[in-house]
């Protein structure tokens, strides 16, 4: 297994109002393997979004380094809200990064078709976002993030706005896409069960000053289906994480 990202001694201090400083991240060290599925869990304000934004180059660390084994251009980002353009169709939204990057060769468009199919969006290409359910809109945003074939997918509470049933289905869908595309995924969630179900490893962060508390290997067989949630092993992982999170 080769390393995709090395996060070394990353600190982030925000200058807040009246010279007040907020230590959002403290000495974050983490090696992320290629094709690994990592979840990050922790209370609000512990720096999860900050870490993803730094990885996406939308923010810079105050100190420390991020070493990329692949090009930093190759990142896809999925936010909590699907952030689709309302005046564009499903297809146009999904294709938008390819237009911007001038990557409209047959190969890229064929890959886009394959992703739409994988995400269960075939037949909805001409629909507009307002005609879709929340889960479908979020699937479009996942396809959009994968459209230019990034090596790494960063997902910041992507299913946070969905109801519990849709959320479970999205998890299964995401695992299928991940198995097919072999992406490296960093996935922020508030749901312990979701983190256990999806991940190879779960990173538990503690509140300010934003530290990694514990890293838990999820040694459940793959491919995983919903039945795994009823196993004693699964329940034990959930219990353990609940303890660590206090
Ligand atoms: P999480 O995603 O885990 O809820 P964040 O990464 O959004 O946490 O925030 C971590 C901490 O940094 C919080 O205390 C937050 O208030 C602070 N913070 C985040 N962004 C900024 C900013 N641009 N300026 C000042 N403080 C910020
Ligand atoms: Mg956040």
PDB file of C-alpha atoms and ligand atoms in Angstrom:
ATOM      1  CA  UNK A   1       0.000   0.000   0.000  1.00  0.00           C
ATOM      2  CA  UNK A   2       1.561   3.315  -0.963  1.00  0.00           C
ATOM      3  CA  UNK A   3       1.002   6.646   0.700  1.00  0.00           C
ATOM      4  CA  UNK A   4      -1.182   9.256  -1.017  1.00  0.00           C
ATOM      5  CA  UNK A   5      -0.866  12.141   1.448  1.00  0.00           C
ATOM      6  CA  UNK A   6       1.476  12.809   4.344  1.00  0.00           C
ATOM      7  CA  UNK A   7       0.245  15.375   6.848  1.00  0.00           C
ATOM      8  CA  UNK A   8       3.136  16.478   9.059  1.00  0.00           C
ATOM      9  CA  UNK A   9       2.916  18.568  12.219  1.00  0.00           C
ATOM     10  CA  UNK A  10       0.134  20.741  10.844  1.00  0.00           C
ATOM     11  CA  UNK A  11      -0.973  23.643  13.037  1.00  0.00           C
ATOM     12  CA  UNK A  12      -3.580  26.239  12.257  1.00  0.00           C
ATOM     13  CA  UNK A  13      -4.114  29.425  14.231  1.00  0.00           C
ATOM     14  CA  UNK A  14      -6.863  31.806  13.145  1.00  0.00           C
ATOM     15  CA  UNK A  15      -6.585  35.478  13.995  1.00  0.00           C
ATOM     16  CA  UNK A  16     -10.056  36.241  15.267  1.00  0.00           C
ATOM     17  CA  UNK A  17     -11.475  39.637  16.253  1.00  0.00           C
ATOM     18  CA  UNK A  18      -9.590  41.995  18.618  1.00  0.00           C
ATOM     19  CA  UNK A  19      -6.344  40.082  18.182  1.00  0.00           C
ATOM     20  CA  UNK A  20      -7.818  36.972  19.773  1.00  0.00           C
ATOM     21  CA  UNK A  21      -6.296  33.776  18.411  1.00  0.00           C
ATOM     22  CA  UNK A  22      -8.053  30.480  17.822  1.00  0.00           C
ATOM     23  CA  UNK A  23      -5.942  27.353  17.689  1.00  0.00           C
ATOM     24  CA  UNK A  24      -7.994  25.290  15.226  1.00  0.00           C
ATOM     25  CA  UNK A  25      -5.476  22.482  14.637  1.00  0.00           C
ATOM     26  CA  UNK A  26      -2.609  21.263  16.823  1.00  0.00           C
ATOM     27  CA  UNK A  27       0.192  19.000  15.601  1.00  0.00           C
ATOM     28  CA  UNK A  28      -1.820  16.980  13.130  1.00  0.00           C
ATOM     29  CA  UNK A  29       0.166  13.994  11.854  1.00  0.00           C
ATOM     30  CA  UNK A  30      -1.419  11.500   9.500  1.00  0.00           C
ATOM     31  CA  UNK A  31      -0.419   9.313   6.586  1.00  0.00           C
ATOM     32  CA  UNK A  32      -3.228   8.552   4.201  1.00  0.00           C
ATOM     33  CA  UNK A  33      -2.839   5.501   1.987  1.00  0.00           C
ATOM     34  CA  UNK A  34      -3.860   5.371  -1.641  1.00  0.00           C
ATOM     35  CA  UNK A  35      -7.442   4.170  -2.055  1.00  0.00           C
ATOM     36  CA  UNK A  36      -8.000   4.365   1.663  1.00  0.00           C
ATOM     37  CA  UNK A  37     -11.352   5.411   3.119  1.00  0.00           C
ATOM     38  CA  UNK A  38     -10.812   7.574   6.194  1.00  0.00           C
ATOM     39  CA  UNK A  39     -13.537   9.183   8.273  1.00  0.00           C
ATOM     40  CA  UNK A  40     -12.931  12.121  10.573  1.00  0.00           C
ATOM     41  CA  UNK A  41     -15.241  12.506  13.519  1.00  0.00           C
ATOM     42  CA  UNK A  42     -15.350  14.940  16.427  1.00  0.00           C
ATOM     43  CA  UNK A  43     -17.454  17.647  18.045  1.00  0.00           C
ATOM     44  CA  UNK A  44     -18.327  20.899  16.278  1.00  0.00           C
ATOM     45  CA  UNK A  45     -15.444  23.324  16.098  1.00  0.00           C
ATOM     46  CA  UNK A  46     -12.665  20.747  16.500  1.00  0.00           C
ATOM     47  CA  UNK A  47     -11.105  21.672  13.155  1.00  0.00           C
ATOM     48  CA  UNK A  48     -12.467  19.034  10.747  1.00  0.00           C
ATOM     49  CA  UNK A  49     -13.425  21.532   8.048  1.00  0.00           C
ATOM     50  CA  UNK A  50     -10.205  23.450   8.585  1.00  0.00           C
ATOM     51  CA  UNK A  51      -8.184  20.291   7.941  1.00  0.00           C
ATOM     52  CA  UNK A  52     -10.105  19.516   4.722  1.00  0.00           C
ATOM     53  CA  UNK A  53      -9.795  23.119   3.537  1.00  0.00           C
ATOM     54  CA  UNK A  54      -6.036  23.008   4.089  1.00  0.00           C
ATOM     55  CA  UNK A  55      -5.852  19.738   2.155  1.00  0.00           C
ATOM     56  CA  UNK A  56      -7.862  21.317  -0.661  1.00  0.00           C
ATOM     57  CA  UNK A  57      -5.516  24.299  -0.692  1.00  0.00           C
ATOM     58  CA  UNK A  58      -8.401  26.621   0.178  1.00  0.00           C
ATOM     59  CA  UNK A  59      -6.474  27.596   3.310  1.00  0.00           C
ATOM     60  CA  UNK A  60      -2.841  27.370   4.460  1.00  0.00           C
ATOM     61  CA  UNK A  61      -1.430  25.821   7.631  1.00  0.00           C
ATOM     62  CA  UNK A  62       0.211  28.201  10.122  1.00  0.00           C
ATOM     63  CA  UNK A  63       3.023  25.659  10.332  1.00  0.00           C
ATOM     64  CA  UNK A  64       3.684  22.123   9.178  1.00  0.00           C
ATOM     65  CA  UNK A  65       3.471  20.488   5.778  1.00  0.00           C
ATOM     66  CA  UNK A  66       1.230  18.518   3.473  1.00  0.00           C
ATOM     67  CA  UNK A  67       3.115  16.203   1.128  1.00  0.00           C
ATOM     68  CA  UNK A  68       1.215  14.999  -1.896  1.00  0.00           C
ATOM     69  CA  UNK A  69       2.244  11.897  -3.733  1.00  0.00           C
ATOM     70  CA  UNK A  70      -0.062  12.902  -6.583  1.00  0.00           C
ATOM     71  CA  UNK A  71      -0.737  16.287  -8.118  1.00  0.00           C
ATOM     72  CA  UNK A  72      -2.581  18.688  -5.819  1.00  0.00           C
ATOM     73  CA  UNK A  73      -4.766  19.563  -8.786  1.00  0.00           C
ATOM     74  CA  UNK A  74      -6.371  16.184  -8.390  1.00  0.00           C
ATOM     75  CA  UNK A  75      -8.756  16.833  -5.548  1.00  0.00           C
ATOM     76  CA  UNK A  76     -12.522  16.668  -5.596  1.00  0.00           C
ATOM     77  CA  UNK A  77     -14.510  18.429  -2.860  1.00  0.00           C
ATOM     78  CA  UNK A  78     -18.064  17.626  -1.762  1.00  0.00           C
ATOM     79  CA  UNK A  79     -19.773  19.997   0.697  1.00  0.00           C
ATOM     80  CA  UNK A  80     -22.768  19.515   2.967  1.00  0.00           C
ATOM     81  CA  UNK A  81     -25.033  21.322   0.523  1.00  0.00           C
ATOM     82  CA  UNK A  82     -24.938  20.086  -3.029  1.00  0.00           C
ATOM     83  CA  UNK A  83     -24.263  23.642  -4.308  1.00  0.00           C
ATOM     84  CA  UNK A  84     -25.563  22.870  -7.795  1.00  0.00           C
ATOM     85  CA  UNK A  85     -26.256  25.630 -10.293  1.00  0.00           C
ATOM     86  CA  UNK A  86     -30.077  25.851 -10.420  1.00  0.00           C
ATOM     87  CA  UNK A  87     -30.216  26.981 -14.063  1.00  0.00           C
ATOM     88  CA  UNK A  88     -28.159  24.020 -15.274  1.00  0.00           C
ATOM     89  CA  UNK A  89     -29.379  20.449 -15.770  1.00  0.00           C
ATOM     90  CA  UNK A  90     -27.970  17.413 -13.953  1.00  0.00           C
ATOM     91  CA  UNK A  91     -25.699  16.716 -16.915  1.00  0.00           C
ATOM     92  CA  UNK A  92     -24.537  20.326 -17.235  1.00  0.00           C
ATOM     93  CA  UNK A  93     -23.844  20.535 -13.507  1.00  0.00           C
ATOM     94  CA  UNK A  94     -21.900  17.276 -13.475  1.00  0.00           C
ATOM     95  CA  UNK A  95     -19.933  18.321 -16.545  1.00  0.00           C
ATOM     96  CA  UNK A  96     -19.183  21.846 -15.307  1.00  0.00           C
ATOM     97  CA  UNK A  97     -15.624  21.188 -13.994  1.00  0.00           C
ATOM     98  CA  UNK A  98     -14.751  19.497 -17.291  1.00  0.00           C
ATOM     99  CA  UNK A  99     -15.864  22.624 -19.177  1.00  0.00           C
ATOM    100  CA  UNK A 100     -13.839  24.856 -16.873  1.00  0.00           C
ATOM    101  CA  UNK A 101     -10.771  22.635 -17.207  1.00  0.00           C
ATOM    102  CA  UNK A 102     -11.303  22.190 -20.952  1.00  0.00           C
ATOM    103  CA  UNK A 103     -11.375  18.421 -20.532  1.00  0.00           C
ATOM    104  CA  UNK A 104     -14.170  17.576 -22.958  1.00  0.00           C
ATOM    105  CA  UNK A 105     -12.521  14.763 -24.928  1.00  0.00           C
ATOM    106  CA  UNK A 106     -14.578  11.648 -25.675  1.00  0.00           C
ATOM    107  CA  UNK A 107     -12.690   9.784 -22.971  1.00  0.00           C
ATOM    108  CA  UNK A 108     -13.672  12.305 -20.301  1.00  0.00           C
ATOM    109  CA  UNK A 109     -17.296  12.436 -21.422  1.00  0.00           C
ATOM    110  CA  UNK A 110     -17.509   8.637 -21.517  1.00  0.00           C
ATOM    111  CA  UNK A 111     -16.142   8.567 -17.977  1.00  0.00           C
ATOM    112  CA  UNK A 112     -18.781  11.103 -16.937  1.00  0.00           C
ATOM    113  CA  UNK A 113     -21.504   8.858 -18.377  1.00  0.00           C
ATOM    114  CA  UNK A 114     -20.112   5.946 -16.417  1.00  0.00           C
ATOM    115  CA  UNK A 115     -20.131   7.969 -13.186  1.00  0.00           C
ATOM    116  CA  UNK A 116     -23.735   9.101 -13.748  1.00  0.00           C
ATOM    117  CA  UNK A 117     -24.662   5.477 -14.202  1.00  0.00           C
ATOM    118  CA  UNK A 118     -22.747   4.399 -11.077  1.00  0.00           C
ATOM    119  CA  UNK A 119     -24.527   7.076  -9.069  1.00  0.00           C
ATOM    120  CA  UNK A 120     -27.934   5.932 -10.306  1.00  0.00           C
ATOM    121  CA  UNK A 121     -28.557   9.144 -12.238  1.00  0.00           C
ATOM    122  CA  UNK A 122     -29.069   7.629 -15.709  1.00  0.00           C
ATOM    123  CA  UNK A 123     -32.304   8.992 -17.136  1.00  0.00           C
ATOM    124  CA  UNK A 124     -32.121  12.163 -15.041  1.00  0.00           C
ATOM    125  CA  UNK A 125     -29.501  13.982 -17.112  1.00  0.00           C
ATOM    126  CA  UNK A 126     -31.965  16.583 -18.365  1.00  0.00           C
ATOM    127  CA  UNK A 127     -33.622  17.220 -15.002  1.00  0.00           C
ATOM    128  CA  UNK A 128     -32.998  20.439 -13.080  1.00  0.00           C
ATOM    129  CA  UNK A 129     -31.814  20.434  -9.438  1.00  0.00           C
ATOM    130  CA  UNK A 130     -35.233  21.634  -8.168  1.00  0.00           C
ATOM    131  CA  UNK A 131     -36.786  18.472  -9.649  1.00  0.00           C
ATOM    132  CA  UNK A 132     -34.505  16.182  -7.611  1.00  0.00           C
ATOM    133  CA  UNK A 133     -34.598  14.860  -4.055  1.00  0.00           C
ATOM    134  CA  UNK A 134     -31.868  15.944  -1.633  1.00  0.00           C
ATOM    135  CA  UNK A 135     -30.144  12.583  -2.000  1.00  0.00           C
ATOM    136  CA  UNK A 136     -30.099  12.825  -5.797  1.00  0.00           C
ATOM    137  CA  UNK A 137     -28.757  16.365  -5.692  1.00  0.00           C
ATOM    138  CA  UNK A 138     -25.955  15.199  -3.430  1.00  0.00           C
ATOM    139  CA  UNK A 139     -25.187  12.326  -5.831  1.00  0.00           C
ATOM    140  CA  UNK A 140     -24.870  14.872  -8.653  1.00  0.00           C
ATOM    141  CA  UNK A 141     -22.367  16.805  -6.570  1.00  0.00           C
ATOM    142  CA  UNK A 142     -20.384  13.609  -5.949  1.00  0.00           C
ATOM    143  CA  UNK A 143     -20.324  12.863  -9.695  1.00  0.00           C
ATOM    144  CA  UNK A 144     -19.298  16.474 -10.351  1.00  0.00           C
ATOM    145  CA  UNK A 145     -16.413  16.147  -7.873  1.00  0.00           C
ATOM    146  CA  UNK A 146     -15.293  12.911  -9.555  1.00  0.00           C
ATOM    147  CA  UNK A 147     -15.808  14.151 -13.127  1.00  0.00           C
ATOM    148  CA  UNK A 148     -12.191  15.161 -13.734  1.00  0.00           C
ATOM    149  CA  UNK A 149     -10.922  11.976 -12.165  1.00  0.00           C
ATOM    150  CA  UNK A 150      -9.262  13.325  -9.016  1.00  0.00           C
ATOM    151  CA  UNK A 151      -7.166  10.919  -6.961  1.00  0.00           C
ATOM    152  CA  UNK A 152      -8.522  12.216  -3.702  1.00  0.00           C
ATOM    153  CA  UNK A 153     -12.087  12.992  -2.697  1.00  0.00           C
ATOM    154  CA  UNK A 154     -12.618  15.306   0.283  1.00  0.00           C
ATOM    155  CA  UNK A 155     -16.142  15.163   1.706  1.00  0.00           C
ATOM    156  CA  UNK A 156     -17.274  17.574   4.436  1.00  0.00           C
ATOM    157  CA  UNK A 157     -20.434  16.196   6.088  1.00  0.00           C
ATOM    158  CA  UNK A 158     -21.842  15.404   2.645  1.00  0.00           C
ATOM    159  CA  UNK A 159     -24.909  13.601   3.990  1.00  0.00           C
ATOM    160  CA  UNK A 160     -25.532  15.910   6.956  1.00  0.00           C
ATOM    161  CA  UNK A 161     -28.667  17.471   5.479  1.00  0.00           C
ATOM    162  CA  UNK A 162     -30.313  14.178   4.501  1.00  0.00           C
ATOM    163  CA  UNK A 163     -32.860  12.115   6.412  1.00  0.00           C
ATOM    164  CA  UNK A 164     -31.634   8.910   8.084  1.00  0.00           C
ATOM    165  CA  UNK A 165     -32.951   6.479   5.454  1.00  0.00           C
ATOM    166  CA  UNK A 166     -31.579   8.424   2.490  1.00  0.00           C
ATOM    167  CA  UNK A 167     -28.337   8.801   4.367  1.00  0.00           C
ATOM    168  CA  UNK A 168     -27.948   5.019   4.766  1.00  0.00           C
ATOM    169  CA  UNK A 169     -28.616   4.505   1.063  1.00  0.00           C
ATOM    170  CA  UNK A 170     -26.092   7.188   0.148  1.00  0.00           C
ATOM    171  CA  UNK A 171     -23.470   5.397   2.225  1.00  0.00           C
ATOM    172  CA  UNK A 172     -24.013   2.202   0.273  1.00  0.00           C
ATOM    173  CA  UNK A 173     -23.938   4.135  -3.001  1.00  0.00           C
ATOM    174  CA  UNK A 174     -20.711   5.862  -1.987  1.00  0.00           C
ATOM    175  CA  UNK A 175     -19.061   2.534  -1.111  1.00  0.00           C
ATOM    176  CA  UNK A 176     -20.004   1.204  -4.533  1.00  0.00           C
ATOM    177  CA  UNK A 177     -18.522   4.231  -6.286  1.00  0.00           C
ATOM    178  CA  UNK A 178     -15.411   4.031  -4.108  1.00  0.00           C
ATOM    179  CA  UNK A 179     -14.934   0.314  -4.889  1.00  0.00           C
ATOM    180  CA  UNK A 180     -15.235   1.015  -8.629  1.00  0.00           C
ATOM    181  CA  UNK A 181     -13.087   4.134  -8.783  1.00  0.00           C
ATOM    182  CA  UNK A 182     -10.464   3.303  -6.092  1.00  0.00           C
ATOM    183  CA  UNK A 183     -10.323   6.905  -4.863  1.00  0.00           C
ATOM    184  CA  UNK A 184      -8.700   7.997  -1.647  1.00  0.00           C
ATOM    185  CA  UNK A 185     -11.502   9.441   0.476  1.00  0.00           C
ATOM    186  CA  UNK A 186     -11.440  11.700   3.529  1.00  0.00           C
ATOM    187  CA  UNK A 187     -14.948  11.885   4.885  1.00  0.00           C
ATOM    188  CA  UNK A 188     -16.104  14.168   7.716  1.00  0.00           C
ATOM    189  CA  UNK A 189     -19.192  13.012   9.571  1.00  0.00           C
ATOM    190  CA  UNK A 190     -21.050  13.393  12.867  1.00  0.00           C
ATOM    191  CA  UNK A 191     -22.441   9.881  12.666  1.00  0.00           C
ATOM    192  CA  UNK A 192     -20.457   7.202  14.468  1.00  0.00           C
ATOM    193  CA  UNK A 193     -22.317   4.371  12.706  1.00  0.00           C
ATOM    194  CA  UNK A 194     -21.720   5.964   9.306  1.00  0.00           C
ATOM    195  CA  UNK A 195     -17.998   6.318  10.043  1.00  0.00           C
ATOM    196  CA  UNK A 196     -17.706   2.663  11.098  1.00  0.00           C
ATOM    197  CA  UNK A 197     -19.741   1.392   8.156  1.00  0.00           C
ATOM    198  CA  UNK A 198     -17.731   3.252   5.515  1.00  0.00           C
ATOM    199  CA  UNK A 199     -14.181   3.422   6.758  1.00  0.00           C
ATOM    200  CA  UNK A 200     -10.858   1.633   6.849  1.00  0.00           C
ATOM    201  CA  UNK A 201      -9.854   3.970   9.655  1.00  0.00           C
ATOM    202  CA  UNK A 202     -11.694   6.474  11.812  1.00  0.00           C
ATOM    203  CA  UNK A 203      -9.847   9.557  13.064  1.00  0.00           C
ATOM    204  CA  UNK A 204     -11.290  10.892  16.301  1.00  0.00           C
ATOM    205  CA  UNK A 205     -10.590  14.559  16.965  1.00  0.00           C
ATOM    206  CA  UNK A 206     -10.985  16.387  20.268  1.00  0.00           C
ATOM    207  CA  UNK A 207     -12.340  19.907  20.704  1.00  0.00           C
ATOM    208  CA  UNK A 208     -10.069  22.936  20.596  1.00  0.00           C
ATOM    209  CA  UNK A 209      -7.152  22.965  20.226  1.00  0.00           C
ATOM    210  CA  UNK A 210      -8.109  20.482  17.469  1.00  0.00           C
ATOM    211  CA  UNK A 211      -6.020  17.391  18.052  1.00  0.00           C
ATOM    212  CA  UNK A 212      -6.193  13.808  16.857  1.00  0.00           C
ATOM    213  CA  UNK A 213      -7.302  11.854  19.917  1.00  0.00           C
ATOM    214  CA  UNK A 214      -7.273   8.377  18.533  1.00  0.00           C
ATOM    215  CA  UNK A 215      -7.131   6.471  15.252  1.00  0.00           C
ATOM    216  CA  UNK A 216      -9.238   3.340  15.089  1.00  0.00           C
ATOM    217  CA  UNK A 217      -8.787   0.627  12.455  1.00  0.00           C
ATOM    218  CA  UNK A 218     -12.099  -0.761  11.289  1.00  0.00           C
ATOM    219  CA  UNK A 219     -11.387  -4.376  10.620  1.00  0.00           C
ATOM    220  CA  UNK A 220     -14.722  -5.387   9.091  1.00  0.00           C
ATOM    221  CA  UNK A 221     -14.751  -7.484   5.895  1.00  0.00           C
ATOM    222  CA  UNK A 222     -15.457  -5.861   2.531  1.00  0.00           C
ATOM    223  CA  UNK A 223     -17.588  -5.518   0.512  1.00  0.00           C
ATOM    224  CA  UNK A 224     -19.931  -4.346   3.267  1.00  0.00           C
ATOM    225  CA  UNK A 225     -23.684  -4.448   3.146  1.00  0.00           C
ATOM    226  CA  UNK A 226     -26.265  -3.216   5.660  1.00  0.00           C
ATOM    227  CA  UNK A 227     -26.266  -6.594   7.425  1.00  0.00           C
ATOM    228  CA  UNK A 228     -22.827  -5.829   8.842  1.00  0.00           C
ATOM    229  CA  UNK A 229     -24.498  -3.257  11.110  1.00  0.00           C
ATOM    230  CA  UNK A 230     -26.124  -6.068  13.047  1.00  0.00           C
ATOM    231  CA  UNK A 231     -22.889  -7.897  13.811  1.00  0.00           C
ATOM    232  CA  UNK A 232     -21.322  -7.830  17.261  1.00  0.00           C
ATOM    233  CA  UNK A 233     -18.067  -6.523  15.749  1.00  0.00           C
ATOM    234  CA  UNK A 234     -19.840  -3.501  14.277  1.00  0.00           C
ATOM    235  CA  UNK A 235     -21.672  -2.773  17.518  1.00  0.00           C
ATOM    236  CA  UNK A 236     -18.394  -3.005  19.433  1.00  0.00           C
ATOM    237  CA  UNK A 237     -16.714  -0.473  17.146  1.00  0.00           C
ATOM    238  CA  UNK A 238     -19.625   1.909  17.649  1.00  0.00           C
ATOM    239  CA  UNK A 239     -19.384   1.424  21.408  1.00  0.00           C
ATOM    240  CA  UNK A 240     -15.653   2.016  21.416  1.00  0.00           C
ATOM    241  CA  UNK A 241     -15.977   5.207  19.362  1.00  0.00           C
ATOM    242  CA  UNK A 242     -18.739   6.475  21.623  1.00  0.00           C
ATOM    243  CA  UNK A 243     -16.407   5.952  24.594  1.00  0.00           C
ATOM    244  CA  UNK A 244     -13.523   7.766  22.928  1.00  0.00           C
ATOM    245  CA  UNK A 245     -15.805  10.668  21.998  1.00  0.00           C
ATOM    246  CA  UNK A 246     -16.979  10.812  25.602  1.00  0.00           C
TER     247      UNK A 246
HETATM  248  P1  LIG B   1     -15.456  21.825  12.491  1.00  0.00           P
HETATM  249  O1  LIG B   1     -15.534  21.678  11.008  1.00  0.00           O
HETATM  250  O2  LIG B   1     -14.817  20.660  13.171  1.00  0.00           O
HETATM  251  O3  LIG B   1     -16.795  22.137  13.104  1.00  0.00           O
HETATM  252  P2  LIG B   1     -13.897  24.208  11.891  1.00  0.00           P
HETATM  253  O4  LIG B   1     -12.709  23.676  11.187  1.00  0.00           O
HETATM  254  O5  LIG B   1     -14.949  24.815  11.032  1.00  0.00           O
HETATM  255  O6  LIG B   1     -14.515  23.080  12.839  1.00  0.00           O
HETATM  256  O7  LIG B   1     -13.425  25.296  12.941  1.00  0.00           O
HETATM  257  C1  LIG B   1     -12.421  25.058  13.915  1.00  0.00           C
HETATM  258  C2  LIG B   1     -12.248  26.271  14.801  1.00  0.00           C
HETATM  259  O8  LIG B   1     -11.691  27.349  14.065  1.00  0.00           O
HETATM  260  C3  LIG B   1     -13.553  26.809  15.381  1.00  0.00           C
HETATM  261  O9  LIG B   1     -13.311  27.254  16.683  1.00  0.00           O
HETATM  262  C4  LIG B   1     -13.907  27.966  14.464  1.00  0.00           C
HETATM  263  O10 LIG B   1     -14.657  28.925  15.150  1.00  0.00           O
HETATM  264  C5  LIG B   1     -12.543  28.476  14.063  1.00  0.00           C
HETATM  265  N1  LIG B   1     -12.540  29.065  12.708  1.00  0.00           N
HETATM  266  C6  LIG B   1     -12.841  28.415  11.560  1.00  0.00           C
HETATM  267  N2  LIG B   1     -12.692  29.222  10.490  1.00  0.00           N
HETATM  268  C7  LIG B   1     -12.278  30.416  10.982  1.00  0.00           C
HETATM  269  C8  LIG B   1     -11.942  31.690  10.386  1.00  0.00           C
HETATM  270  N3  LIG B   1     -11.957  31.864   9.068  1.00  0.00           N
HETATM  271  N4  LIG B   1     -11.570  32.689  11.232  1.00  0.00           N
HETATM  272  C9  LIG B   1     -11.516  32.513  12.562  1.00  0.00           C
HETATM  273  N5  LIG B   1     -11.797  31.350  13.179  1.00  0.00           N
HETATM  274  C10 LIG B   1     -12.182  30.320  12.410  1.00  0.00           C
HETATM  275 MG1  LIG B   2     -17.186  21.683   9.711  1.00  0.00          MG
END
